[in-house]
PDB file of C-alpha atoms and ligand atoms in Angstrom:
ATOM      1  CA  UNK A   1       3.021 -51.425  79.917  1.00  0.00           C
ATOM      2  CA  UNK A   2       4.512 -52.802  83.023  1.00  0.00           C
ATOM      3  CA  UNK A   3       8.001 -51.194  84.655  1.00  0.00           C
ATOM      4  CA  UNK A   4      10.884 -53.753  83.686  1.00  0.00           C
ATOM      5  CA  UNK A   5      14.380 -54.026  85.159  1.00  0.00           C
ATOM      6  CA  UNK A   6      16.945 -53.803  82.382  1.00  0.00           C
ATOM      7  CA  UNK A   7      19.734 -54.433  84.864  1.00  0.00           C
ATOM      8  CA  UNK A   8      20.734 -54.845  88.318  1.00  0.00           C
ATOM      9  CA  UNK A   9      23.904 -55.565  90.156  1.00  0.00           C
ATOM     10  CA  UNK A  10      24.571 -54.670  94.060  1.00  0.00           C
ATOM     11  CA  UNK A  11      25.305 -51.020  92.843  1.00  0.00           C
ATOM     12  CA  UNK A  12      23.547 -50.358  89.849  1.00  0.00           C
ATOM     13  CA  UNK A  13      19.922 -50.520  88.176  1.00  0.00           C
ATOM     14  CA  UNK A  14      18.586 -49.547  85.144  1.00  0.00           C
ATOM     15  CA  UNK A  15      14.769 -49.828  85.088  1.00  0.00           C
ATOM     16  CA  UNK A  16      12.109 -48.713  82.037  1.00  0.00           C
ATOM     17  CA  UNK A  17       9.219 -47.119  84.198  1.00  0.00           C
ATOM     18  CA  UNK A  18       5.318 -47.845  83.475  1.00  0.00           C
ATOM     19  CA  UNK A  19       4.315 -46.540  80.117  1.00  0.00           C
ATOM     20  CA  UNK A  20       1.398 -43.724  81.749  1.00  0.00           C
ATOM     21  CA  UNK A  21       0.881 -42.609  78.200  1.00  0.00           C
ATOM     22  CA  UNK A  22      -2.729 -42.488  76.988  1.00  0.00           C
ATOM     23  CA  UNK A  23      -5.424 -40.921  74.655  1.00  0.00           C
ATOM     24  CA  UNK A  24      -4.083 -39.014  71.736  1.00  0.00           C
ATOM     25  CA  UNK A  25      -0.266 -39.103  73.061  1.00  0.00           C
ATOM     26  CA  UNK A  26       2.191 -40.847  71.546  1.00  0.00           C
ATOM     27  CA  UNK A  27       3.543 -44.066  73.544  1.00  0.00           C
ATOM     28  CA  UNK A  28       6.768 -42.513  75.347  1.00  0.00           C
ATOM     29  CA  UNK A  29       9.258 -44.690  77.245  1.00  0.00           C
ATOM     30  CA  UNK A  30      11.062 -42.937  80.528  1.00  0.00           C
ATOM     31  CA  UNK A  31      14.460 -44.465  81.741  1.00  0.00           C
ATOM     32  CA  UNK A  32      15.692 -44.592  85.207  1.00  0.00           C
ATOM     33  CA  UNK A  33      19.166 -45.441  86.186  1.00  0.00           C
ATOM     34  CA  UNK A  34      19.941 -45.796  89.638  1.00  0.00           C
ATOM     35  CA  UNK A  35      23.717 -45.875  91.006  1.00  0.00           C
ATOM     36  CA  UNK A  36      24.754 -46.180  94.559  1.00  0.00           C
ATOM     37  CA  UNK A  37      21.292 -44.641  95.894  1.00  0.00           C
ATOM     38  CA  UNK A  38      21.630 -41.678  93.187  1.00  0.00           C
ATOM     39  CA  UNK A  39      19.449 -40.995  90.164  1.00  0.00           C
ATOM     40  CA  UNK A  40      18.803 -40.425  86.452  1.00  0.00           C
ATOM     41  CA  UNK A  41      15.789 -40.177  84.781  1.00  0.00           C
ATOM     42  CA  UNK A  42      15.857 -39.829  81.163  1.00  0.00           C
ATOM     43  CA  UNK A  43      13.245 -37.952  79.144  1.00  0.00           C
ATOM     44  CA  UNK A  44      11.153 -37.313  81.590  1.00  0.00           C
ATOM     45  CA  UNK A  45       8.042 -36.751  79.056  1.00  0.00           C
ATOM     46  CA  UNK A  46       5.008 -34.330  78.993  1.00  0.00           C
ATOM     47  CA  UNK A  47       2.707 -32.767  82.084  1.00  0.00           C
ATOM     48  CA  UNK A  48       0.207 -35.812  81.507  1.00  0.00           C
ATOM     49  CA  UNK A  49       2.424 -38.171  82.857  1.00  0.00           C
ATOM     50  CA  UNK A  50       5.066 -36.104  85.324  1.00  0.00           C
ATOM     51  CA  UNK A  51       2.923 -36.767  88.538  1.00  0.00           C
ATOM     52  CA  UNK A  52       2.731 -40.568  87.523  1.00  0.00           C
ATOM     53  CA  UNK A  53       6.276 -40.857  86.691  1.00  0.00           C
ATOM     54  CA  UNK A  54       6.928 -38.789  89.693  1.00  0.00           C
ATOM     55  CA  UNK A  55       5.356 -41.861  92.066  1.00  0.00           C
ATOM     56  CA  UNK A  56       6.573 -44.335  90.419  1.00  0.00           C
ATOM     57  CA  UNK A  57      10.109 -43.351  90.702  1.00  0.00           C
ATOM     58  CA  UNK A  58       9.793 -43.187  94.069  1.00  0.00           C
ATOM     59  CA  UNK A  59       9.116 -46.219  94.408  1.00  0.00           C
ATOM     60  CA  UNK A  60      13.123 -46.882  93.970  1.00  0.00           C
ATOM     61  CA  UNK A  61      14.675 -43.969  94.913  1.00  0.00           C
ATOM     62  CA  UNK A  62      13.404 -40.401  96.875  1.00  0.00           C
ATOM     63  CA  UNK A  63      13.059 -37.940  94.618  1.00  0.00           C
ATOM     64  CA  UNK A  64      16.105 -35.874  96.327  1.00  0.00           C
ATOM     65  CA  UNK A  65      18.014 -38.858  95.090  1.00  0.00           C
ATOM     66  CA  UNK A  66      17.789 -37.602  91.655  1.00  0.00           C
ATOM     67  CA  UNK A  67      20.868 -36.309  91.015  1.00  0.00           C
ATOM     68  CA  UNK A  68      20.281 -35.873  86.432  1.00  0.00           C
ATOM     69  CA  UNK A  69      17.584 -35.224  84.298  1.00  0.00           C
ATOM     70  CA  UNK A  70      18.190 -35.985  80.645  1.00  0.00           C
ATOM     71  CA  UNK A  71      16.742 -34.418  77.903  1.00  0.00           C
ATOM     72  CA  UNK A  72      18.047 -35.840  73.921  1.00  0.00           C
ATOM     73  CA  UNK A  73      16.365 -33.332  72.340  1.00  0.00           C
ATOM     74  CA  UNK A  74      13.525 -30.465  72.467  1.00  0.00           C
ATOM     75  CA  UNK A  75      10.715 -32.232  71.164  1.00  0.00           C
ATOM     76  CA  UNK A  76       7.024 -32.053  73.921  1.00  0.00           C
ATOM     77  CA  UNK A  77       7.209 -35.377  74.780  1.00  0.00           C
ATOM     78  CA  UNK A  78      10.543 -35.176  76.427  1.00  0.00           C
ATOM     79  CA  UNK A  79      11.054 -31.313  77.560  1.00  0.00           C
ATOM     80  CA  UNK A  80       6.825 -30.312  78.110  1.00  0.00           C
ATOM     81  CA  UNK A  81       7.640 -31.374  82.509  1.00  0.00           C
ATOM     82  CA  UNK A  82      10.921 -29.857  82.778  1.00  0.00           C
ATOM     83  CA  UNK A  83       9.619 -26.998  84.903  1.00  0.00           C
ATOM     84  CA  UNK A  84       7.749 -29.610  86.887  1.00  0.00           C
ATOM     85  CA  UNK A  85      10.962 -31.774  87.904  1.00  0.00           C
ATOM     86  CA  UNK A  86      13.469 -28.684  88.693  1.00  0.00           C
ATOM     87  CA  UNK A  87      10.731 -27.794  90.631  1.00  0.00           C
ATOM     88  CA  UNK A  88      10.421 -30.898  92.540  1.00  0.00           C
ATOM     89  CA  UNK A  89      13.860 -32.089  93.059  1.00  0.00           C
ATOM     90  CA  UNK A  90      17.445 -30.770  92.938  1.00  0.00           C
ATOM     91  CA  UNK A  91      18.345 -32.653  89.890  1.00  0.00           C
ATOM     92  CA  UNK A  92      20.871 -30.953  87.120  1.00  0.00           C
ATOM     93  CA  UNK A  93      19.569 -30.701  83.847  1.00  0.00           C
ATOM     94  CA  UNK A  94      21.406 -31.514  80.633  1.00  0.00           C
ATOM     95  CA  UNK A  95      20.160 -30.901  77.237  1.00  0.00           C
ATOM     96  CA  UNK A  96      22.066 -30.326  73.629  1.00  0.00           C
ATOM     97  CA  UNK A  97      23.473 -26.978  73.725  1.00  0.00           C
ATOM     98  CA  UNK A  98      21.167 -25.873  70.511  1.00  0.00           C
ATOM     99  CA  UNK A  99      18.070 -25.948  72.979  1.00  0.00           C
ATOM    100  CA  UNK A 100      19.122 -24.827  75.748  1.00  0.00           C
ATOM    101  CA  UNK A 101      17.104 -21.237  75.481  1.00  0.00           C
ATOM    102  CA  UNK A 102      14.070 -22.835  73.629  1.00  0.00           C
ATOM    103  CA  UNK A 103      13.128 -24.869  77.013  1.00  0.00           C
ATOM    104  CA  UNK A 104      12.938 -21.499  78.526  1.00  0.00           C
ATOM    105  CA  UNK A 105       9.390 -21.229  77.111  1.00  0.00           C
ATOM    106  CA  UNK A 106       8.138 -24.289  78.863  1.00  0.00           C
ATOM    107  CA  UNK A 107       8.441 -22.013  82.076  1.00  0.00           C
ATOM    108  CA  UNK A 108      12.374 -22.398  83.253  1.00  0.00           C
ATOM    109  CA  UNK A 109      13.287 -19.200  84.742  1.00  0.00           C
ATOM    110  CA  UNK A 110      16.257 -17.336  85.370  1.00  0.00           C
ATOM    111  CA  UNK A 111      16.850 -19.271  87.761  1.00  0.00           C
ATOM    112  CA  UNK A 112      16.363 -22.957  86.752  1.00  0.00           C
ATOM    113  CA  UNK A 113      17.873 -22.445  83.971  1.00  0.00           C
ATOM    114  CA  UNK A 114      20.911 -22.311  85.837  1.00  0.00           C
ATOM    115  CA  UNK A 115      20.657 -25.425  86.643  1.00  0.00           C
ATOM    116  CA  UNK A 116      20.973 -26.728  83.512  1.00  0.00           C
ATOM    117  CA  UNK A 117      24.129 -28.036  81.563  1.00  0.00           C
ATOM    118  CA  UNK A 118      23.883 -27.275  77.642  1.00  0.00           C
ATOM    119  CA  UNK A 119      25.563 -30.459  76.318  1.00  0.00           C
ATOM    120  CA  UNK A 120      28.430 -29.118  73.634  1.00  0.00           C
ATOM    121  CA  UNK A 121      28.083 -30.776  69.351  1.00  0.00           C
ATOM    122  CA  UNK A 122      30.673 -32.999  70.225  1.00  0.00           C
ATOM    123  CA  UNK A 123      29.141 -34.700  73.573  1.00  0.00           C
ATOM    124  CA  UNK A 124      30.401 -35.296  76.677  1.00  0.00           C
ATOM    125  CA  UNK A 125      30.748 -37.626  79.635  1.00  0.00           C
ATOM    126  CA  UNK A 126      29.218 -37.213  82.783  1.00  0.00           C
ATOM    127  CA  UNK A 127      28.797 -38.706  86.343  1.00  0.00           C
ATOM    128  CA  UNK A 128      25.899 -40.200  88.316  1.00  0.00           C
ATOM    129  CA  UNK A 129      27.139 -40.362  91.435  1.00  0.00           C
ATOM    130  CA  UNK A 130      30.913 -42.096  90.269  1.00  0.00           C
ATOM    131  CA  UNK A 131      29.096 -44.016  87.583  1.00  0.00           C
ATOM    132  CA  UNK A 132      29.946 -42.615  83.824  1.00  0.00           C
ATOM    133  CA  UNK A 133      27.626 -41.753  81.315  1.00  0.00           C
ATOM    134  CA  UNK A 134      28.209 -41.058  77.796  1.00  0.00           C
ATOM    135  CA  UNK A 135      26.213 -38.252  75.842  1.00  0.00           C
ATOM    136  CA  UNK A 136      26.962 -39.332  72.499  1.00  0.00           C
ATOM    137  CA  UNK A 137      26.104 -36.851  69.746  1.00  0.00           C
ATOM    138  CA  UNK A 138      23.754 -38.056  67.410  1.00  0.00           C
ATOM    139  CA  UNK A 139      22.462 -34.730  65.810  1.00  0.00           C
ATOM    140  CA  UNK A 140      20.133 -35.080  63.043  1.00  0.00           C
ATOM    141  CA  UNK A 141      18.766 -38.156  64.344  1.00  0.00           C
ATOM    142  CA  UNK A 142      16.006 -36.200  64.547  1.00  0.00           C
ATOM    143  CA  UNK A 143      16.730 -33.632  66.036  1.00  0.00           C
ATOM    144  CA  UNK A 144      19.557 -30.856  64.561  1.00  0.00           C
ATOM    145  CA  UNK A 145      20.678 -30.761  68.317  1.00  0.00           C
ATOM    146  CA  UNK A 146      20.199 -34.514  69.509  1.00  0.00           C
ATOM    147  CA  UNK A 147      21.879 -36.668  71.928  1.00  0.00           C
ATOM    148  CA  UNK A 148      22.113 -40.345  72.986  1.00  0.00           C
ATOM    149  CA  UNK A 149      23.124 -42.134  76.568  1.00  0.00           C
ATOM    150  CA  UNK A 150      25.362 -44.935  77.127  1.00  0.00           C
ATOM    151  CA  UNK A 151      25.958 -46.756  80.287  1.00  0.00           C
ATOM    152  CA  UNK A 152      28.873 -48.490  80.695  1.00  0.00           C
ATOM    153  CA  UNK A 153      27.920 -50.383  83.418  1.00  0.00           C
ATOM    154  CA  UNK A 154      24.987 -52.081  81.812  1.00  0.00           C
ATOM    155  CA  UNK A 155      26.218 -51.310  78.483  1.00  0.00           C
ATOM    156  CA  UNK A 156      22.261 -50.018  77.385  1.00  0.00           C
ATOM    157  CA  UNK A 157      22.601 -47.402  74.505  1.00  0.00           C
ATOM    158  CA  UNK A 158      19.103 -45.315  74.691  1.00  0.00           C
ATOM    159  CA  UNK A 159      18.719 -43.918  71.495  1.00  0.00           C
ATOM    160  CA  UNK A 160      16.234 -41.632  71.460  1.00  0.00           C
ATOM    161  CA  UNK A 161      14.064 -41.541  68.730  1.00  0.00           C
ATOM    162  CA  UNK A 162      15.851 -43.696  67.090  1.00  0.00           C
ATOM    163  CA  UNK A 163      14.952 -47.314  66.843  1.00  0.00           C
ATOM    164  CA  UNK A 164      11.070 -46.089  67.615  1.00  0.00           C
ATOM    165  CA  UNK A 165       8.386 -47.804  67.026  1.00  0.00           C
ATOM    166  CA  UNK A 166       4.628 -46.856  66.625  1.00  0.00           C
ATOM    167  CA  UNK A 167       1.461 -49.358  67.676  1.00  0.00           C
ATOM    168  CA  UNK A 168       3.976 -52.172  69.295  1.00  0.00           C
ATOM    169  CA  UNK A 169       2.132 -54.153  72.107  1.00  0.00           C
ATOM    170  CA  UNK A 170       5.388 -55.411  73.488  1.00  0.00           C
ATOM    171  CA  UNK A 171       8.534 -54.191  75.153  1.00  0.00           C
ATOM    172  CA  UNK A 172      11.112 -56.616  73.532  1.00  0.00           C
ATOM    173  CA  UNK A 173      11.207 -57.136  70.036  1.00  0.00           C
ATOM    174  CA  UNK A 174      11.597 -60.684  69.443  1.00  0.00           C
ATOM    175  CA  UNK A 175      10.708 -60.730  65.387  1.00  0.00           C
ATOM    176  CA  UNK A 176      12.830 -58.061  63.839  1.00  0.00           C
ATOM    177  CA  UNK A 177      11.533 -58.617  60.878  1.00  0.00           C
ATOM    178  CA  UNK A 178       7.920 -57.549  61.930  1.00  0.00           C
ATOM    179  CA  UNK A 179       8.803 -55.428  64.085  1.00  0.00           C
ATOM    180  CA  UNK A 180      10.569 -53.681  61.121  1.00  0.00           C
ATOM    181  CA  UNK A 181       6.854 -52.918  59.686  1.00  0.00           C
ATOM    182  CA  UNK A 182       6.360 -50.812  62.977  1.00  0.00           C
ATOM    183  CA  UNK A 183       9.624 -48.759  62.773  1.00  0.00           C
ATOM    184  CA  UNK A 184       9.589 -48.155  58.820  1.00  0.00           C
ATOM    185  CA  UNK A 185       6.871 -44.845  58.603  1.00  0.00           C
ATOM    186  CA  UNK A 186       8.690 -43.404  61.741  1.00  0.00           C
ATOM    187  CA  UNK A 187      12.100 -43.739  60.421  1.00  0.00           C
ATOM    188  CA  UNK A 188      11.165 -42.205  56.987  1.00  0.00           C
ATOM    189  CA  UNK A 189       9.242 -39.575  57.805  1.00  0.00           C
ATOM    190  CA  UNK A 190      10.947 -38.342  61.092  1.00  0.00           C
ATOM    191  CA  UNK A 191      14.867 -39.171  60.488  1.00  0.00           C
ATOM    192  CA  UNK A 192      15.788 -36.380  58.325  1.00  0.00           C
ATOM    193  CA  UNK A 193      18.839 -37.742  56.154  1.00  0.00           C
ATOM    194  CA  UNK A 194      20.211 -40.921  55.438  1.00  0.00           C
ATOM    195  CA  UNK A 195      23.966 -39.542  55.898  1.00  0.00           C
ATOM    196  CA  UNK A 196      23.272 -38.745  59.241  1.00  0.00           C
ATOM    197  CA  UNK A 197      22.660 -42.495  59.921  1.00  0.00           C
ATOM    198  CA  UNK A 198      25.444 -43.878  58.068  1.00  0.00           C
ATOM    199  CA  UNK A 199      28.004 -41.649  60.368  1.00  0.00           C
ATOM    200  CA  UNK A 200      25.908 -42.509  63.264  1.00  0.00           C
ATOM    201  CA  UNK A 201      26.480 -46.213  62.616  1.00  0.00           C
ATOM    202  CA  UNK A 202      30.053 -46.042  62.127  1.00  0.00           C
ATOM    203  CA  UNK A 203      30.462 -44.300  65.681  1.00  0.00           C
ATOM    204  CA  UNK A 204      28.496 -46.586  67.200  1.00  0.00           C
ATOM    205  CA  UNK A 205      30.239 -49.822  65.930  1.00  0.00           C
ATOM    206  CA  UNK A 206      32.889 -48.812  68.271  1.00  0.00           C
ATOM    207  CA  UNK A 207      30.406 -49.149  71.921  1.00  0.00           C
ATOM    208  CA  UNK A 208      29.748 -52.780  73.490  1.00  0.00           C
ATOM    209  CA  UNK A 209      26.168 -52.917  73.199  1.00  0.00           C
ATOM    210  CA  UNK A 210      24.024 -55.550  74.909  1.00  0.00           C
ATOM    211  CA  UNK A 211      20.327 -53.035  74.404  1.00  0.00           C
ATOM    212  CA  UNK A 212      19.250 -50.647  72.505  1.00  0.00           C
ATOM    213  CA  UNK A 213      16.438 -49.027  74.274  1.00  0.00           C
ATOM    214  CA  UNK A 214      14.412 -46.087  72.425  1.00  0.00           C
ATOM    215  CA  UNK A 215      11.816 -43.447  73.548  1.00  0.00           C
ATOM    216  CA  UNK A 216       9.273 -45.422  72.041  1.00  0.00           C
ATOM    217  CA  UNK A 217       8.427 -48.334  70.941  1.00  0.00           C
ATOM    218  CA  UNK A 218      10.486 -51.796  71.853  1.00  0.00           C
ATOM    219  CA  UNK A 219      14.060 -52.497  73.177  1.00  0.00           C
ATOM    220  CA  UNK A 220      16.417 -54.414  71.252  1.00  0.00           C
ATOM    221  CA  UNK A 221      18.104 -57.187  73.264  1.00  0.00           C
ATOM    222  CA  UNK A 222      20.926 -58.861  72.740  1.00  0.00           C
ATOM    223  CA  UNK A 223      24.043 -58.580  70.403  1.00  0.00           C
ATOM    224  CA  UNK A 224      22.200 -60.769  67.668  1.00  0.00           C
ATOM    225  CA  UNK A 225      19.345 -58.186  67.940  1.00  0.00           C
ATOM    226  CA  UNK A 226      21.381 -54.868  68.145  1.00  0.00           C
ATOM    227  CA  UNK A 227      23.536 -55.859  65.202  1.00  0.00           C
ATOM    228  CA  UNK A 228      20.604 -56.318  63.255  1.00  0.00           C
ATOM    229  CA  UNK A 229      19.111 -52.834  64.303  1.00  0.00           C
ATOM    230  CA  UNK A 230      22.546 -51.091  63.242  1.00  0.00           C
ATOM    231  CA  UNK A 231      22.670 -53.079  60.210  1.00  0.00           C
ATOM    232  CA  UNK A 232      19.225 -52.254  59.108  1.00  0.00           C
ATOM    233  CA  UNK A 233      19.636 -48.037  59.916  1.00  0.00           C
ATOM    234  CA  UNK A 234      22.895 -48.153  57.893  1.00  0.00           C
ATOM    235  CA  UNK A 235      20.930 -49.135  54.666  1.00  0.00           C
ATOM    236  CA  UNK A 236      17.518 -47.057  55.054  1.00  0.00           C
ATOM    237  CA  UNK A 237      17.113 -43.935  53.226  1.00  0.00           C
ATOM    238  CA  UNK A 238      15.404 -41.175  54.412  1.00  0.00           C
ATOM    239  CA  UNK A 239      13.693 -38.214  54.840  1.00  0.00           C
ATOM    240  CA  UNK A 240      14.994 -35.719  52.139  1.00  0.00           C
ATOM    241  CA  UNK A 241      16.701 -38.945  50.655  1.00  0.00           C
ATOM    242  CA  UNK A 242      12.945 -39.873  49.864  1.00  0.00           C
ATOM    243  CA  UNK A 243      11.141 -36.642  49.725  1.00  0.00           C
ATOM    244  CA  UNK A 244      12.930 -34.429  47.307  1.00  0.00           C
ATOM    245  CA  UNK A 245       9.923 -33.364  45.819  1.00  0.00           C
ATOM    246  CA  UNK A 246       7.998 -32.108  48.115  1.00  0.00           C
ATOM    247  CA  UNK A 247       9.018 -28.138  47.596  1.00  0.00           C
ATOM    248  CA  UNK A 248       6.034 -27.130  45.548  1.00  0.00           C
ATOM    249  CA  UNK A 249       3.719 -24.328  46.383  1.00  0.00           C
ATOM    250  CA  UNK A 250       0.438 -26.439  47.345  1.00  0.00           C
ATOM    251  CA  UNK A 251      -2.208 -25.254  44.621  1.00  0.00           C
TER     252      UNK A 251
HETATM  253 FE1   FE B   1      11.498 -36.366  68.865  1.00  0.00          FE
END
């Protein structure tokens, strides 16, 4: 799917790159924000796609421009081309503080890993080039050690895994209710615990959201269309909510 510009302003862009996903991998969606020249890309994805990503980015910005690479959580499809990016730019990595060590087996030496920033539990705000981010916890959502973005500027929450969708042939949802049908199986089987949503929704009344952009599947735009995102992960159970009974020996 095509690149799309989320948001742009004299200073500021926020752009969803080409979807270079293909084959057996699951559809992945990379962020770029841009401020003043400088650069984040967020979950950068797997080796399959880092060259393509890598050319298409610089299509906005050199790649010495990128200042932050974001990683939510330490799952292959967003840590697999870490060792590739440190490699070719100067970027600082950030990544919840739980898996900091584990991304050490995708390559990172000694010394890349210093160039990483573990992200504490509680979050943390950081700054592309004077801009603010926001690394909002959001643990459990899959991951144990998970976190979520929010720019202020264009007021875009990316979420991560959640909100994704599996086998969507669009990039805006514009029927929530059948686009539900396409985030249901994800959201049961991957979000471990219902609780974990509930507290997540109650932080994240508090944030002016105009899109919710996950790692895969479609963006929610709009206030109409974010409400009705937060409104439907407050209800949904999940996970062990649903699966109780799975802890039998398999015979
Ligand atoms: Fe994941």
């Amino acid at each position: 799917m095509p690149t799309l510009t989320l948001y742009e302003s004299d200073t500021h862009k926020n752009i969803l790159l080409e979807d270079f996903t293909s084959g057996e991998m699951v559809p992945a969606n990379q962020h770029l924000i841009i401020h003043e020249g400088k650069g984040a890309l967020l979950d950068p994805g797997g080796h399959k796609v880092q060259s393509h990503v890598y050319s298409d980015i610089s299509k906005f910005i050199t790649p010495d421009a990128l200042e932050i690479l974001f990683f939510s959580h330490q799952d292959p499809d967003i840590v697999a081309s870490a060792n590739f990016w440190f490699m070719m730019t100067n970027a600082t990595g950030y990544i919840p503080a739980v898996w900091l060590r584990f991304v050490a087996h995708f390559g990172i030496d000694t010394k890349l890993i210093g160039r990483m920033i573990s992200i504490p539990d509680e979050g943390m705000r950081a700054e592309l080039n004077g801009s603010e981010l926001i690394f909002i916890p959001a643990h459990f959502i899959h991951s144990s050690g998970n976190i979520q973005v929010y720019d202020p500027v264009s007021k875009i929450l990316y979420s991560g895994d959640l909100g994704a969708a599996i086998g969507n042939d669009y990039q805006v949802v514009e029927d929530f209710d059948e686009h539900l049908k396409l985030m249901e199986g994800f959201h049961a089987r991957y979000m471990p615990v219902g609780r974990a949503l509930k507290g997540w929704v109650s932080m994240i009344r508090e944030l002016d959201i105009e899109i919710i952009a996950p790692q895969h599947g479609a963006m929610f735009i709009g206030k109409e269309m974010v409400n009705k995102f937060i409104d439907w992960i407050e209800t949904i159970d999940c996970g062990i909510d649903i699966m109780e009974d799975i802890y039998k020996i398999p015979s």
